Short mmCIF file of C-alpha atoms (C1' of nucleotides) and ligand atoms in Angstrom, two decimals:
data_model
loop_
_atom_site.label_atom_id
_atom_site.label_comp_id
_atom_site.label_asym_id
_atom_site.label_seq_id
_atom_site.Cartn_x
_atom_site.Cartn_y
_atom_site.Cartn_z
CA UNK A 1 -9.66 50.59 -51.64
CA UNK A 2 -9.66 52.15 -48.23
CA UNK A 3 -6.04 53.30 -48.34
CA UNK A 4 -4.03 54.18 -51.43
CA UNK A 5 -1.58 51.78 -52.99
CA UNK A 6 1.21 54.21 -52.17
CA UNK A 7 0.13 54.05 -48.57
CA UNK A 8 0.11 50.30 -48.28
CA UNK A 9 3.53 50.16 -49.88
CA UNK A 10 4.60 52.59 -47.16
CA UNK A 11 3.12 50.50 -44.36
CA UNK A 12 4.64 47.30 -45.65
CA UNK A 13 8.04 48.95 -46.06
CA UNK A 14 7.85 50.40 -42.55
CA UNK A 15 7.03 46.95 -41.21
CA UNK A 16 9.98 45.48 -43.06
CA UNK A 17 12.24 48.05 -41.46
CA UNK A 18 10.68 47.43 -38.06
CA UNK A 19 11.44 43.74 -38.50
CA UNK A 20 15.11 44.66 -38.84
CA UNK A 21 15.40 47.22 -36.09
CA UNK A 22 18.64 45.65 -34.98
CA UNK A 23 20.35 46.89 -38.13
CA UNK A 24 21.41 50.52 -38.26
CA UNK A 25 20.09 51.03 -41.78
CA UNK A 26 18.27 48.90 -44.31
CA UNK A 27 18.74 49.74 -47.97
CA UNK A 28 15.71 50.67 -50.04
CA UNK A 29 16.82 48.21 -52.67
CA UNK A 30 16.63 45.35 -50.21
CA UNK A 31 13.16 46.39 -49.09
CA UNK A 32 11.94 46.75 -52.65
CA UNK A 33 13.22 43.33 -53.60
CA UNK A 34 11.67 41.59 -50.61
CA UNK A 35 8.32 43.31 -50.99
CA UNK A 36 8.21 42.91 -54.75
CA UNK A 37 7.86 46.53 -55.70
CA UNK A 38 9.76 49.08 -57.73
CA UNK A 39 12.92 50.45 -56.18
CA UNK A 40 12.46 53.94 -57.59
CA UNK A 41 8.86 54.18 -56.56
CA UNK A 42 9.61 52.98 -53.07
CA UNK A 43 12.41 55.53 -52.85
CA UNK A 44 9.90 58.30 -53.42
CA UNK A 45 7.50 56.90 -50.88
CA UNK A 46 10.15 56.52 -48.21
CA UNK A 47 11.42 60.02 -48.88
CA UNK A 48 7.98 61.21 -47.87
CA UNK A 49 8.12 59.24 -44.64
CA UNK A 50 11.56 60.66 -43.97
CA UNK A 51 10.36 64.19 -44.55
CA UNK A 52 7.47 63.59 -42.15
CA UNK A 53 9.89 62.51 -39.45
CA UNK A 54 8.76 58.90 -39.38
CA UNK A 55 12.00 57.56 -40.81
CA UNK A 56 15.57 58.72 -40.99
CA UNK A 57 17.89 58.08 -43.87
CA UNK A 58 21.58 58.03 -44.45
CA UNK A 59 23.34 58.35 -47.78
CA UNK A 60 26.34 56.49 -49.02
CA UNK A 61 27.73 53.05 -48.36
CA UNK A 62 26.17 51.36 -45.33
CA UNK A 63 23.38 53.88 -45.65
CA UNK A 64 19.69 53.29 -46.06
CA UNK A 65 16.60 54.04 -44.01
CA UNK A 66 15.62 53.31 -40.44
CA UNK A 67 12.81 54.23 -38.09
CA UNK A 68 13.15 57.69 -36.63
CA UNK A 69 11.63 56.50 -33.34
CA UNK A 70 11.09 53.19 -31.56
CA UNK A 71 8.66 50.98 -33.47
CA UNK A 72 6.45 51.02 -30.41
CA UNK A 73 5.78 54.72 -30.80
CA UNK A 74 4.87 54.68 -34.49
CA UNK A 75 1.23 53.96 -35.24
CA UNK A 76 -0.28 52.84 -38.51
CA UNK A 77 -2.44 55.91 -38.42
CA UNK A 78 0.63 58.11 -38.49
CA UNK A 79 1.75 56.49 -41.72
CA UNK A 80 -1.69 56.64 -43.29
CA UNK A 81 -1.98 60.33 -42.47
CA UNK A 82 1.53 61.01 -43.76
CA UNK A 83 0.73 59.47 -47.14
CA UNK A 84 -3.01 59.78 -47.66
CA UNK A 85 -3.83 62.70 -45.41
CA UNK A 86 -6.56 63.01 -42.78
CA UNK A 87 -9.49 62.36 -45.10
CA UNK A 88 -10.07 58.76 -44.06
CA UNK A 89 -10.49 59.82 -40.46
CA UNK A 90 -12.44 63.00 -40.98
CA UNK A 91 -14.05 63.03 -44.43
CA UNK A 92 -17.68 62.53 -45.33
CA UNK A 93 -18.57 59.03 -46.50
CA UNK A 94 -20.69 60.52 -49.26
CA UNK A 95 -17.90 62.81 -50.37
CA UNK A 96 -19.62 66.01 -49.29
CA UNK A 97 -17.31 68.94 -48.72
CA UNK A 98 -17.40 68.66 -44.96
CA UNK A 99 -18.37 66.01 -42.45
CA UNK A 100 -20.19 67.77 -39.68
CA UNK A 101 -22.18 66.46 -36.73
CA UNK A 102 -24.49 69.44 -36.99
CA UNK A 103 -25.26 69.00 -40.68
CA UNK A 104 -24.87 65.28 -41.24
CA UNK A 105 -25.40 63.41 -44.45
CA UNK A 106 -27.62 60.32 -44.34
CA UNK A 107 -24.74 57.94 -43.71
CA UNK A 108 -23.04 60.12 -41.12
CA UNK A 109 -24.25 58.49 -37.95
CA UNK A 110 -23.44 54.98 -39.04
CA UNK A 111 -20.14 55.91 -40.65
CA UNK A 112 -18.93 58.17 -37.85
CA UNK A 113 -19.19 55.27 -35.45
CA UNK A 114 -17.24 52.88 -37.63
CA UNK A 115 -14.77 55.56 -38.52
CA UNK A 116 -14.02 56.16 -34.86
CA UNK A 117 -13.37 52.49 -34.40
CA UNK A 118 -11.08 52.54 -37.39
CA UNK A 119 -9.21 55.52 -36.07
CA UNK A 120 -8.84 53.97 -32.63
CA UNK A 121 -7.59 50.77 -34.16
CA UNK A 122 -5.09 52.52 -36.39
CA UNK A 123 -3.92 54.72 -33.55
CA UNK A 124 -3.39 51.84 -31.18
CA UNK A 125 -1.78 49.53 -33.69
CA UNK A 126 1.95 50.18 -33.68
CA UNK A 127 4.70 48.95 -35.93
CA UNK A 128 6.16 47.11 -32.93
CA UNK A 129 2.92 45.24 -32.27
CA UNK A 130 2.57 44.19 -35.89
CA UNK A 131 6.24 43.31 -36.27
CA UNK A 132 5.94 41.08 -33.24
CA UNK A 133 2.95 39.28 -34.68
CA UNK A 134 4.67 38.93 -38.03
CA UNK A 135 7.63 37.27 -36.35
CA UNK A 136 5.56 34.95 -34.22
CA UNK A 137 2.76 34.08 -36.59
CA UNK A 138 4.58 34.33 -39.88
CA UNK A 139 2.12 36.82 -41.33
CA UNK A 140 2.80 37.76 -44.90
CA UNK A 141 3.94 41.17 -46.04
CA UNK A 142 3.95 40.48 -49.75
CA UNK A 143 2.18 38.58 -52.49
CA UNK A 144 3.19 34.97 -52.88
CA UNK A 145 5.14 35.57 -56.05
CA UNK A 146 7.35 38.15 -54.33
CA UNK A 147 10.65 37.14 -52.79
CA UNK A 148 10.18 35.61 -49.36
CA UNK A 149 10.88 37.58 -46.21
CA UNK A 150 13.15 34.85 -44.96
CA UNK A 151 16.56 35.87 -46.21
CA UNK B 1 -11.85 57.88 -49.71
CA UNK B 2 -13.60 54.68 -48.85
CA UNK B 3 -15.97 54.73 -51.83
CA UNK B 4 -15.37 56.33 -55.20
CA UNK B 5 -16.81 59.68 -56.13
CA UNK B 6 -18.85 57.99 -58.84
CA UNK B 7 -20.30 55.75 -56.17
CA UNK B 8 -21.31 58.47 -53.82
CA UNK B 9 -22.94 60.34 -56.69
CA UNK B 10 -24.87 57.12 -57.33
CA UNK B 11 -25.96 56.76 -53.72
CA UNK B 12 -27.07 60.36 -53.45
CA UNK B 13 -28.97 60.13 -56.72
CA UNK B 14 -30.66 56.92 -55.61
CA UNK B 15 -31.67 58.63 -52.38
CA UNK B 16 -33.08 61.57 -54.30
CA UNK B 17 -35.18 59.18 -56.36
CA UNK B 18 -36.26 57.31 -53.23
CA UNK B 19 -37.41 60.62 -51.77
CA UNK B 20 -39.74 60.99 -54.74
CA UNK B 21 -41.05 57.46 -54.99
CA UNK B 22 -44.55 58.81 -55.48
CA UNK B 23 -43.60 60.11 -58.91
CA UNK B 24 -43.48 57.62 -61.78
CA UNK B 25 -40.19 58.97 -63.10
CA UNK B 26 -37.76 61.65 -62.05
CA UNK B 27 -35.65 63.23 -64.77
CA UNK B 28 -31.90 63.00 -64.53
CA UNK B 29 -31.68 66.70 -65.16
CA UNK B 30 -33.71 67.45 -62.05
CA UNK B 31 -31.55 65.14 -59.96
CA UNK B 32 -28.35 66.64 -61.28
CA UNK B 33 -29.51 70.16 -60.56
CA UNK B 34 -30.59 69.40 -57.03
CA UNK B 35 -27.45 67.48 -56.18
CA UNK B 36 -25.14 69.96 -57.86
CA UNK B 37 -23.42 67.60 -60.25
CA UNK B 38 -22.99 67.27 -63.99
CA UNK B 39 -26.04 66.08 -65.89
CA UNK B 40 -24.04 64.08 -68.41
CA UNK B 41 -21.91 62.41 -65.81
CA UNK B 42 -24.91 61.50 -63.73
CA UNK B 43 -26.58 60.08 -66.82
CA UNK B 44 -23.71 57.65 -67.24
CA UNK B 45 -23.77 56.66 -63.58
CA UNK B 46 -27.51 56.05 -63.59
CA UNK B 47 -27.22 54.03 -66.78
CA UNK B 48 -24.99 51.68 -64.83
CA UNK B 49 -27.55 51.37 -62.05
CA UNK B 50 -30.23 50.71 -64.66
CA UNK B 51 -28.13 48.00 -66.29
CA UNK B 52 -27.59 46.38 -62.90
CA UNK B 53 -31.33 46.22 -62.33
CA UNK B 54 -31.37 48.71 -59.48
CA UNK B 55 -33.23 51.37 -61.44
CA UNK B 56 -35.52 51.46 -64.43
CA UNK B 57 -35.61 54.20 -67.00
CA UNK B 58 -38.01 55.52 -69.57
CA UNK B 59 -37.17 57.67 -72.56
CA UNK B 60 -39.05 60.60 -73.93
CA UNK B 61 -41.35 63.19 -72.40
CA UNK B 62 -42.47 62.31 -68.87
CA UNK B 63 -39.61 59.86 -68.84
CA UNK B 64 -36.71 59.62 -66.42
CA UNK B 65 -35.51 57.08 -63.91
CA UNK B 66 -37.14 55.34 -60.98
CA UNK B 67 -36.27 52.58 -58.56
CA UNK B 68 -36.64 49.11 -60.03
CA UNK B 69 -37.81 47.77 -56.68
CA UNK B 70 -39.26 49.16 -53.47
CA UNK B 71 -36.76 51.39 -51.67
CA UNK B 72 -36.99 49.05 -48.73
CA UNK B 73 -35.38 46.25 -50.69
CA UNK B 74 -32.42 48.20 -52.05
CA UNK B 75 -29.40 48.33 -49.79
CA UNK B 76 -26.50 50.73 -49.91
CA UNK B 77 -24.22 47.78 -50.34
CA UNK B 78 -25.97 46.85 -53.56
CA UNK B 79 -25.18 50.25 -54.99
CA UNK B 80 -21.59 50.23 -53.81
CA UNK B 81 -21.02 46.81 -55.35
CA UNK B 82 -22.70 47.87 -58.59
CA UNK B 83 -20.38 50.85 -58.98
CA UNK B 84 -17.15 50.01 -57.15
CA UNK B 85 -17.25 46.23 -57.14
CA UNK B 86 -16.76 43.82 -54.25
CA UNK B 87 -13.27 44.97 -53.29
CA UNK B 88 -14.32 47.03 -50.28
CA UNK B 89 -15.97 44.00 -48.72
CA UNK B 90 -13.43 41.38 -49.64
CA UNK B 91 -10.10 43.00 -50.47
CA UNK B 92 -6.92 43.07 -48.39
CA UNK B 93 -6.35 46.27 -46.44
CA UNK B 94 -2.70 46.23 -47.46
CA UNK B 95 -3.57 45.74 -51.11
CA UNK B 96 -2.20 42.22 -51.32
CA UNK B 97 -3.59 40.15 -54.16
CA UNK B 98 -5.90 38.14 -51.94
CA UNK B 99 -7.34 38.50 -48.47
CA UNK B 100 -7.26 35.11 -46.92
CA UNK B 101 -7.89 33.94 -43.36
CA UNK B 102 -5.27 31.24 -43.81
CA UNK B 103 -2.54 33.55 -45.05
CA UNK B 104 -3.36 36.85 -43.40
CA UNK B 105 -1.44 40.08 -43.68
CA UNK B 106 -0.56 41.89 -40.45
CA UNK B 107 -3.69 44.04 -40.50
CA UNK B 108 -6.03 41.24 -41.47
CA UNK B 109 -7.50 40.36 -38.11
CA UNK B 110 -8.28 43.90 -37.14
CA UNK B 111 -9.52 44.91 -40.56
CA UNK B 112 -11.63 41.79 -41.16
CA UNK B 113 -13.61 42.59 -38.05
CA UNK B 114 -14.31 46.17 -39.00
CA UNK B 115 -14.98 45.20 -42.57
CA UNK B 116 -17.65 42.75 -41.46
CA UNK B 117 -19.29 45.49 -39.46
CA UNK B 118 -19.16 47.74 -42.47
CA UNK B 119 -20.67 45.08 -44.69
CA UNK B 120 -23.45 44.38 -42.19
CA UNK B 121 -24.18 48.06 -41.90
CA UNK B 122 -24.27 48.59 -45.63
CA UNK B 123 -26.39 45.51 -46.15
CA UNK B 124 -28.93 46.50 -43.54
CA UNK B 125 -29.12 50.14 -44.52
CA UNK B 126 -31.77 50.52 -47.19
CA UNK B 127 -32.74 53.46 -49.33
CA UNK B 128 -36.11 53.48 -47.57
CA UNK B 129 -34.53 53.78 -44.14
CA UNK B 130 -32.28 56.60 -45.19
CA UNK B 131 -34.98 58.40 -47.16
CA UNK B 132 -37.17 58.28 -44.07
CA UNK B 133 -34.45 59.82 -41.92
CA UNK B 134 -33.74 62.45 -44.54
CA UNK B 135 -37.39 63.46 -44.50
CA UNK B 136 -37.72 63.53 -40.75
CA UNK B 137 -34.34 64.91 -39.76
CA UNK B 138 -33.63 67.08 -42.77
CA UNK B 139 -30.30 65.41 -43.49
CA UNK B 140 -28.39 66.94 -46.34
CA UNK B 141 -27.74 65.20 -49.62
CA UNK B 142 -25.62 67.91 -51.21
CA UNK B 143 -23.05 70.56 -50.46
CA UNK B 144 -24.43 73.82 -49.19
CA UNK B 145 -23.77 75.68 -52.41
CA UNK B 146 -25.90 73.19 -54.36
CA UNK B 147 -29.55 73.87 -55.01
CA UNK B 148 -31.67 72.95 -52.02
CA UNK B 149 -33.65 69.74 -51.93
CA UNK B 150 -36.77 71.62 -51.02
CA UNK B 151 -38.34 72.45 -54.33
"C1'" DT C 1 -46.13 63.32 -89.32
"C1'" DA C 2 -43.19 66.65 -87.14
"C1'" DT C 3 -41.25 68.33 -83.12
"C1'" DA C 4 -39.85 68.39 -78.48
"C1'" DT C 5 -38.29 65.66 -74.62
"C1'" DT C 6 -35.86 62.40 -72.61
"C1'" DT C 7 -32.39 58.46 -71.85
"C1'" DA C 8 -28.51 55.53 -74.35
"C1'" DA C 9 -24.16 55.17 -76.15
"C1'" DG C 10 -19.80 56.28 -77.23
"C1'" DA C 11 -15.97 59.45 -78.20
"C1'" DT C 12 -13.14 62.79 -76.22
"C1'" DA C 13 -10.92 65.61 -72.58
"C1'" DT C 14 -8.93 66.57 -67.97
"C1'" DA C 15 -7.00 65.36 -63.54
"C1'" DA C 16 -5.01 62.42 -60.32
"C1'" DG C 17 -2.65 58.33 -59.01
"C1'" DA C 18 0.96 55.10 -59.91
"C1'" DG C 19 5.24 54.08 -61.66
"C1'" DT C 20 9.82 54.93 -64.26
"C1'" DC C 21 13.98 57.24 -65.37
"C1'" DT C 22 17.79 60.52 -65.06
"C1'" DT C 23 20.68 63.46 -62.65
"C1'" DA C 24 22.28 65.42 -58.24
"C1'" DT C 25 24.27 64.92 -53.62
"C1'" DT C 26 26.28 62.65 -49.68
"C1'" DT C 27 29.44 59.40 -47.71
"C1'" DC C 28 32.41 55.46 -47.39
"C1'" DT C 29 36.46 52.96 -49.03
"C1'" DT C 30 40.66 52.54 -51.32
"C1'" DA D 1 41.76 62.13 -54.64
"C1'" DA D 2 38.98 58.83 -57.09
"C1'" DG D 3 35.50 55.73 -57.38
"C1'" DA D 4 31.63 53.23 -55.61
"C1'" DA D 5 27.37 53.06 -52.92
"C1'" DA D 6 23.60 54.88 -51.43
"C1'" DT D 7 19.48 58.40 -50.91
"C1'" DA D 8 17.32 63.07 -52.85
"C1'" DA D 9 15.05 65.43 -56.23
"C1'" DG D 10 12.68 66.26 -60.16
"C1'" DA D 11 11.16 65.29 -64.86
"C1'" DC D 12 8.71 62.18 -67.36
"C1'" DT D 13 5.33 58.34 -68.70
"C1'" DC D 14 1.47 55.31 -68.10
"C1'" DT D 15 -2.96 54.17 -66.30
"C1'" DT D 16 -7.28 54.96 -64.16
"C1'" DA D 17 -10.87 57.94 -62.49
"C1'" DT D 18 -13.57 61.75 -63.38
"C1'" DA D 19 -15.99 64.66 -66.37
"C1'" DT D 20 -17.67 66.57 -70.80
"C1'" DC D 21 -19.49 66.55 -75.39
"C1'" DT D 22 -21.85 64.79 -79.45
"C1'" DT D 23 -24.93 61.84 -81.73
"C1'" DA D 24 -28.48 58.18 -81.65
"C1'" DA D 25 -32.75 56.11 -80.19
"C1'" DA D 26 -37.22 56.09 -78.00
"C1'" DT D 27 -41.55 58.29 -76.78
"C1'" DA D 28 -45.18 61.65 -76.17
"C1'" DT D 29 -47.85 65.34 -77.97
"C1'" DA D 30 -49.57 68.59 -81.08
S1 LIG E 201 -21.51 64.24 -43.12
FE1 LIG E 201 -21.29 62.50 -44.40
S2 LIG E 201 -20.22 61.13 -43.10
FE2 LIG E 201 -20.40 62.91 -41.85
S1 LIG E 202 -5.01 39.55 -45.89
FE1 LIG E 202 -4.81 41.71 -45.67
S2 LIG E 202 -6.75 42.25 -44.86
FE2 LIG E 202 -6.97 40.11 -45.13
#
DNA sequence: TATATTTAAGATATAAGAGTCTTATTTCTT
DNA sequence: AAGAAATAAGACTCTTATATCTTAAATATA
């Protein structure tokens, strides 16, 4: 798919944390249980976000992870780039070594346009915006079989 | 990336064949050399396109592959679906099990819109259209280090 | 008919992504 | 000080994607 599985776990986890911004820290175990994914795997993913300065963490009792900055200032793009790298926003659709306006591949023109839209969208879409819509519209963050968000 | 490597090999190979529609068959070896990719791997990829009815093949001397239909009637989408499946055009951006208007994930609205544009683009973009632009504008089908298309 | 040419098919190998497990390390509580 | 609760780090395993290699089948030509 368009983003890696690791990356969508990261986005969903970040949204879960954003939904609980009132709490100082949320434990990774709680996130993993609500989103229906492996605790250990999620730990690794969130470590990456912490190292990139998107989250902060705190060890020990009452510890966990939280957003390093206000949810309003964290874009989806930032998370995608942290996990998957820049390729989605700069790579060639046909997988050529470089994507270059001066030496375009056949799909360049059409893809570059859509890609810009995608980048704009991902840049403008913040965790705060999505968290707000999740709260108001009850959007789902997990598969149906996973534990509900309402806890 | 957005499509698999296998898939972009397939698209580039199909374009190479479309560029030589005048010839009854083009050998896979010739395609692989011009595009700079493994003959054996390309053979497997083109077998898939042949099985899906996008190409036809012929064994033996003077054999090779050719388009099963006029280049004008083969869309990029058809090739993507043949190799990567429908997921790109119907899957959830967050990797949830289903993408559903009634139970959307937070990114659904924004992604569904872009995805429709992508699907339209891929459906309307035919091998003939791209081959024509490649001929007129000299667009590149391969990395620079690969053998040139001009032979 | 024999040989060369070409794709078909399938087995094998390598690399990357996804996921699990174990052992630190930090911090709170008692 | 001891023990419990939590993340950090790294080794390990499993799966999928990518790529290679070998053999078979079909076809043309000499
Ligand atoms: S060169 Fe291929 S998308 Fe830009
Ligand atoms: S439900 Fe996630 S993109 Fe449609």
